[in-house]
Short mmCIF file of C-alpha atoms in Angstrom, two decimals:
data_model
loop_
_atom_site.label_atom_id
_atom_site.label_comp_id
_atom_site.label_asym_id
_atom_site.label_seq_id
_atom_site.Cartn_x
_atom_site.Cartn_y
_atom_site.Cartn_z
CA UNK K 42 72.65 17.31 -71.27
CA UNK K 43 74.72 16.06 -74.31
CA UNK K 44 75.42 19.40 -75.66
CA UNK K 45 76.17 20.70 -72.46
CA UNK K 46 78.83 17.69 -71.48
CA UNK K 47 80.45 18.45 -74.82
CA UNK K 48 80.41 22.15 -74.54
CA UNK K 49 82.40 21.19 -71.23
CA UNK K 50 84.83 18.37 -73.35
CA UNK K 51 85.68 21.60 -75.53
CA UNK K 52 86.83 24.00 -72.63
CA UNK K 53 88.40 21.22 -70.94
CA UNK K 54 91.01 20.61 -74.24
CA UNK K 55 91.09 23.99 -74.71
CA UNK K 56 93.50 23.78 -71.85
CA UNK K 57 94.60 20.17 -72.08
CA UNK K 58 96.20 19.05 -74.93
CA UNK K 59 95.45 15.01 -74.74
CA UNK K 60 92.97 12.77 -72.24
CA UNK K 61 92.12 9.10 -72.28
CA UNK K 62 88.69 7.48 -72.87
CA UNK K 63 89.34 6.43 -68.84
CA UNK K 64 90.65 9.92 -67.28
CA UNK K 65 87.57 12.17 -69.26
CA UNK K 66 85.10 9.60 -67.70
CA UNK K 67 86.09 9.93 -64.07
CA UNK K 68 86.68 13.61 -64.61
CA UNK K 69 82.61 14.05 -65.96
CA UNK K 70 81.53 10.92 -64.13
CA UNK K 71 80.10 9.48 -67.30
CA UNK K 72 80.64 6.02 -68.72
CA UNK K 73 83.47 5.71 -70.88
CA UNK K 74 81.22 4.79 -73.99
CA UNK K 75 79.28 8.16 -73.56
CA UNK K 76 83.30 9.42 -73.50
CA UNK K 77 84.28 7.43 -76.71
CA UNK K 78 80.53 8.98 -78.00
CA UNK K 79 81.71 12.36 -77.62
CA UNK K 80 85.20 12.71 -78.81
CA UNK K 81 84.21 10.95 -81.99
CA UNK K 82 81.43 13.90 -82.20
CA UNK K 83 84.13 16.43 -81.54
CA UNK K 84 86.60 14.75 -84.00
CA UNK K 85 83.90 15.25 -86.67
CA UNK K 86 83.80 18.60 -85.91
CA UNK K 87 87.69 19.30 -85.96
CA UNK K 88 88.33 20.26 -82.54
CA UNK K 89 90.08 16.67 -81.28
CA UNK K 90 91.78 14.01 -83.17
CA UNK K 91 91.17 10.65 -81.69
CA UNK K 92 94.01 8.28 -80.67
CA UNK K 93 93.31 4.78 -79.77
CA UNK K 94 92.37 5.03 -76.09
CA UNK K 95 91.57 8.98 -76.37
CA UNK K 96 91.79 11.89 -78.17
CA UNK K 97 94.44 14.62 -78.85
CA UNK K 98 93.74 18.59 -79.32
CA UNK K 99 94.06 20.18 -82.78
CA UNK K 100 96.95 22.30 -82.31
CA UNK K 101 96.25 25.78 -83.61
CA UNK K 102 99.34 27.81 -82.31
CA UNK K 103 102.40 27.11 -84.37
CA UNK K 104 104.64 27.77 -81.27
CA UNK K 105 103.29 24.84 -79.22
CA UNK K 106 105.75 22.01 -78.03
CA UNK K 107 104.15 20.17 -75.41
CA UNK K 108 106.55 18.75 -72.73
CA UNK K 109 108.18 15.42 -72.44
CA UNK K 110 106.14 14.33 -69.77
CA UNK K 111 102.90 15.36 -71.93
CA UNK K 112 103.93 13.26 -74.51
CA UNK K 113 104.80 10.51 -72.78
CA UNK K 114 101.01 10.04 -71.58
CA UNK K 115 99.96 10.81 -75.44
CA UNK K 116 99.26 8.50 -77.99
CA UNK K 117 101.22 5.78 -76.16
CA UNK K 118 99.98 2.98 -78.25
CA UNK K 119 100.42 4.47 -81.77
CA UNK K 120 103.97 5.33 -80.65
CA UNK K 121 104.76 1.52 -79.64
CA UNK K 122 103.70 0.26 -83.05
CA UNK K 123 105.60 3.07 -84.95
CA UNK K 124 108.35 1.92 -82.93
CA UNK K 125 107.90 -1.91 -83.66
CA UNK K 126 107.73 -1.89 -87.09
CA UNK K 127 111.12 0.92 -87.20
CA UNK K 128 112.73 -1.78 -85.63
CA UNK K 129 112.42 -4.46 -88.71
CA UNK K 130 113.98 -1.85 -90.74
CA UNK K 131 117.12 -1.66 -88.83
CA UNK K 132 119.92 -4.08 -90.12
CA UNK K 133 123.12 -5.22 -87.76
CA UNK K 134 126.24 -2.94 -88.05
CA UNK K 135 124.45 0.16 -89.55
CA UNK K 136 125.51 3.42 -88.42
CA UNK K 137 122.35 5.51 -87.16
CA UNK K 138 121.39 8.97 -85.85
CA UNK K 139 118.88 8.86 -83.15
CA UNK K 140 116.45 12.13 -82.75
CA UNK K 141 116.64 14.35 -79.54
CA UNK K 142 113.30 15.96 -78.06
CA UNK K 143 110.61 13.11 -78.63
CA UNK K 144 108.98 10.53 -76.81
CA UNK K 145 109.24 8.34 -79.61
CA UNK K 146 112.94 8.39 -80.36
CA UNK K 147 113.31 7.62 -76.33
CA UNK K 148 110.80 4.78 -76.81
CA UNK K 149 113.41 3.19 -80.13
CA UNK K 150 116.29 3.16 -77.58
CA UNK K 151 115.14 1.51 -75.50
CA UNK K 152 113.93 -0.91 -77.69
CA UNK K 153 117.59 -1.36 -79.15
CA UNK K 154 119.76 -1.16 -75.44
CA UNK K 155 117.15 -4.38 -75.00
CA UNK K 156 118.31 -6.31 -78.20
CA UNK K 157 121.44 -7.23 -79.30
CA UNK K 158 121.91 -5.59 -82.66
CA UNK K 159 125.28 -4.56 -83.10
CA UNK K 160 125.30 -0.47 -84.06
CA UNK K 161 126.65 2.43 -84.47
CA UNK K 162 124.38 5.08 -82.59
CA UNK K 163 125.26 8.77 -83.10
CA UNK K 164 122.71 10.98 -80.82
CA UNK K 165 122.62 14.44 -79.54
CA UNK K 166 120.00 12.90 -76.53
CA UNK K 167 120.85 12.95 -73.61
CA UNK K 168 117.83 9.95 -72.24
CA UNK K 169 118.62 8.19 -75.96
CA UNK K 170 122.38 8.51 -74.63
CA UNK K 171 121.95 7.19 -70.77
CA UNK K 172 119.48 4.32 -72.39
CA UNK K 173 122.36 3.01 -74.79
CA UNK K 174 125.32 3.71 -72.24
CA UNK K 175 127.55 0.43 -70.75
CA UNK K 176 125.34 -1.77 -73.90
CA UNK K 177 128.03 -3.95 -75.49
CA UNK K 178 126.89 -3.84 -78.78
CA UNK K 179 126.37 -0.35 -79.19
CA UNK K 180 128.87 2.12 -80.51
CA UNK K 181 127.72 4.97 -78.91
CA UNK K 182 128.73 8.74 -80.38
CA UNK K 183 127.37 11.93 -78.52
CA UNK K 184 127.88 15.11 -80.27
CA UNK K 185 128.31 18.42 -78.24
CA UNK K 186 125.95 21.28 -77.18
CA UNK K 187 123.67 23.03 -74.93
CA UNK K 188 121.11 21.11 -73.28
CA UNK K 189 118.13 23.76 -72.89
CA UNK K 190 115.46 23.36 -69.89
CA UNK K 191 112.71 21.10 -69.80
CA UNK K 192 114.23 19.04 -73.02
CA UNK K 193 117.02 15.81 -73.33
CA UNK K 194 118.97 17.47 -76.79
CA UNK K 195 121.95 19.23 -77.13
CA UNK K 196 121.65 21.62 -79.62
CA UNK K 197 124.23 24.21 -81.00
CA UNK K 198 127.28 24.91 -82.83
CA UNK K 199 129.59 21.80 -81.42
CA UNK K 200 127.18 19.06 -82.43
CA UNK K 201 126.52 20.99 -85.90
CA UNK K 202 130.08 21.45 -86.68
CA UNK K 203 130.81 17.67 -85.78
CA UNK K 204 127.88 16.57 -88.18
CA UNK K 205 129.42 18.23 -91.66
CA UNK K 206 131.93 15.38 -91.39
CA UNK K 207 129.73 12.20 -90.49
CA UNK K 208 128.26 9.62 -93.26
CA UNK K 209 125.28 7.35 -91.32
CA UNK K 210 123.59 4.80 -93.18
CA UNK K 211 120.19 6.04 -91.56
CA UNK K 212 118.73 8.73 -89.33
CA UNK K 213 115.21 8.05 -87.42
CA UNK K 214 113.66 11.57 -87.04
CA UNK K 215 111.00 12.49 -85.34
CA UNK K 216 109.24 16.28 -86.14
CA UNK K 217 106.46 18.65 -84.52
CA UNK K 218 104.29 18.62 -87.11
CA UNK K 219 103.94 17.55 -90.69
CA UNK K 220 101.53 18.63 -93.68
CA UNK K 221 101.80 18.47 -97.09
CA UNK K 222 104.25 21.00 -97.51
CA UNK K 223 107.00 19.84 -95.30
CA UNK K 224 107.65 18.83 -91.53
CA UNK K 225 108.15 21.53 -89.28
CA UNK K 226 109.21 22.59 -86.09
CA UNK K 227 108.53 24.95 -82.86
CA UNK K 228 112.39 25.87 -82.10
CA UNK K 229 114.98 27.28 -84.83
CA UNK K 230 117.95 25.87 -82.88
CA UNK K 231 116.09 22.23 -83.68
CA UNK K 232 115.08 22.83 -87.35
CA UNK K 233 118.73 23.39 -87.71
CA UNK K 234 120.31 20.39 -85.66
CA UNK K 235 117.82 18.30 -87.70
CA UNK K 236 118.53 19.46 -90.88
CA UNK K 237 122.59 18.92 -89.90
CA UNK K 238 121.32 15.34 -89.53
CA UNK K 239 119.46 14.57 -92.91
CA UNK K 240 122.64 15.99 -94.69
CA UNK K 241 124.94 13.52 -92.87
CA UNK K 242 122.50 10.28 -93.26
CA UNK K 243 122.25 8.63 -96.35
CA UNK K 244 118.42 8.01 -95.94
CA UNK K 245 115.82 9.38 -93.45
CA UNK K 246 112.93 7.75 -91.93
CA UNK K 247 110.71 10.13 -90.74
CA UNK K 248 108.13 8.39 -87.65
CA UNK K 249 105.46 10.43 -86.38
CA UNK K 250 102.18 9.67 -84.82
CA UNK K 251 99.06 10.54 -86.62
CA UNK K 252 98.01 12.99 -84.28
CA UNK K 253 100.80 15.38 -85.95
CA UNK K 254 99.95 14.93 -89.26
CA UNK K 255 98.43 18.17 -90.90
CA UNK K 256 99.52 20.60 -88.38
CA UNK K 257 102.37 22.99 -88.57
CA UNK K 258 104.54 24.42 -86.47
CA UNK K 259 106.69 27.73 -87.07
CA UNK K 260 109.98 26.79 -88.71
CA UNK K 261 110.04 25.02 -91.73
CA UNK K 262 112.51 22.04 -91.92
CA UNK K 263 112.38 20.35 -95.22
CA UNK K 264 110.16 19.27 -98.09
CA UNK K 265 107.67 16.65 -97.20
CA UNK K 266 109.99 14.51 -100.52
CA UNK K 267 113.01 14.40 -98.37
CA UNK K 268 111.94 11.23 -96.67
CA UNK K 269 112.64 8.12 -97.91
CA UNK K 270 109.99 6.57 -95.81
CA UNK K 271 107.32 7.65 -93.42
CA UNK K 272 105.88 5.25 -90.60
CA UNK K 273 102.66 6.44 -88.75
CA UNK K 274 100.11 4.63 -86.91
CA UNK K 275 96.68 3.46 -88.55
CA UNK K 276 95.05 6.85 -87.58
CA UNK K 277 95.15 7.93 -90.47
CA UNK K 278 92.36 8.05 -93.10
CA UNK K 279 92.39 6.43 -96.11
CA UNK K 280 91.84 9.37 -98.48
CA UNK K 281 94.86 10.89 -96.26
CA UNK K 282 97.00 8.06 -96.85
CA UNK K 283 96.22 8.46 -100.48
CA UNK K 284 96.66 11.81 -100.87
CA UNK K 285 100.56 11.56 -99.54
CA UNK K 286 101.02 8.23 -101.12
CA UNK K 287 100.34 10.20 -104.28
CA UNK K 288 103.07 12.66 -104.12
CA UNK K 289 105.40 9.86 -104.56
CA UNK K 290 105.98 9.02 -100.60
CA UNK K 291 106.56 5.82 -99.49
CA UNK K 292 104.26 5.98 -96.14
CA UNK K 293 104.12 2.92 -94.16
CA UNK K 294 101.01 2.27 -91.98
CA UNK K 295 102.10 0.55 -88.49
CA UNK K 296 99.27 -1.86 -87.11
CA UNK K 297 98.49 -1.96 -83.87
#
């Protein structure tokens, strides 16, 4: 029964955080429009938020980071456009800062070590690192730190002390969350490696999938206004988009 299926969709992201259109079909052995039928009715409700492919959980718990490997599997396609269109705004011989921690920032590296921009690349990430290693037009600057379990950044008191004396044209960040208030994150040794970064970067471009839009997670970083741009993925609604747009932000929609 319909109610019953999506009684069973609830409980199963109530331990999941993310599933494809494909993976909850085989799992309930139910055609993948039924699928796509039910996660819309759940989005309605507020319980998922759907990607393009599948659906995300609603994070309620402002402690939750999900893993690397989780997030590589989530919202694959919104992350490649975000990416894509980050890439036109990147001009030859600029000095960057590269997030640590995301999926995203992983998925810009590897998009530059491919091209043949000449850069500046200042990173506490260790995969960001390896991807732009032995690239001959990359000027590649690693700050120092602890590398804690289960995550690619080096956070601490070396790479914070070497930021107070950098000047980057640009830092890409990526965040945990973001709502109207400000972006946020699940780790104080982050929030402060991160906010080390904005103050040595001219401007910062803040690129987050929509699936982490309106959540927020337990420290706050800074004020939604800090970014000079914002690039997200066409999951957004229009009276969202609006209703940031209207605070003065330039948010960029990335297509698909």
């Amino acid at each position: 029964m319909p109610a019953e299926r999506r009684q069973q969709l609830i409980q199963w992201f109530q331990t999941n955080v993310s599933g494809t259109n494909q993976e909850l079909a085989r799992m309930f052995n139910i055609s993948v429009s039924t699928v796509r039928r039910d996660l819309d009715s759940l989005a309605a409700e507020g319980i998922v938020r759907r990607t393009h492919g599948g659906a995300v959980r609603i994070r309620s718990r402002t402690n939750f980071e999900p893993s690397t490997d989780l997030a590589r599997r989530t919202a694959v396609e919104e992350k490649s456009s975000i990416v894509r269109h980050t890439l036109q705004m990147i001009e030859p011989k600029q000095s960057i800062i590269i997030d640590s921690g995301a999926v995203i920032a992983h998925m810009l590296a590897e998009e530059l070590a491919a091209n043949t921009i000449p850069l500046t690349v200042i990173t506490n990430d260790l995969y960001v690192a390896t991807t732009l290693t032995y690239k001959e037009h990359i000027k590649l600057i690693v700050p120092g730190g602890s590398c804690r379990f289960g995550s690619y950044g080096l956070l601490g008191q070396p790479g914070l002390d070497f930021l107070v004396d950098i000047r980057c044209d640009c830092f890409f960040m990526s965040a945990q969350a973001l709502d109207m208030e400000c972006a946020s994150e699940t780790l104080l040794d982050v929030m402060l490696m991160k906010r080390a970064m904005i103050e040595a970067s001219e401007r910062t471009v803040l690129m987050l999938d929509s699936s982490r839009f309106f959540d927020r997670a337990l420290y706050r970083t800074v004020p939604i206004e800090t970014f000079d741009t914002i690039i997200t993925d066409d999951g957004l609604s229009e009276e969202a988009i609006e209703k940031i747009r209207l605070r003065g932000i330039n948010l960029e929609i990335a297509k698909l």
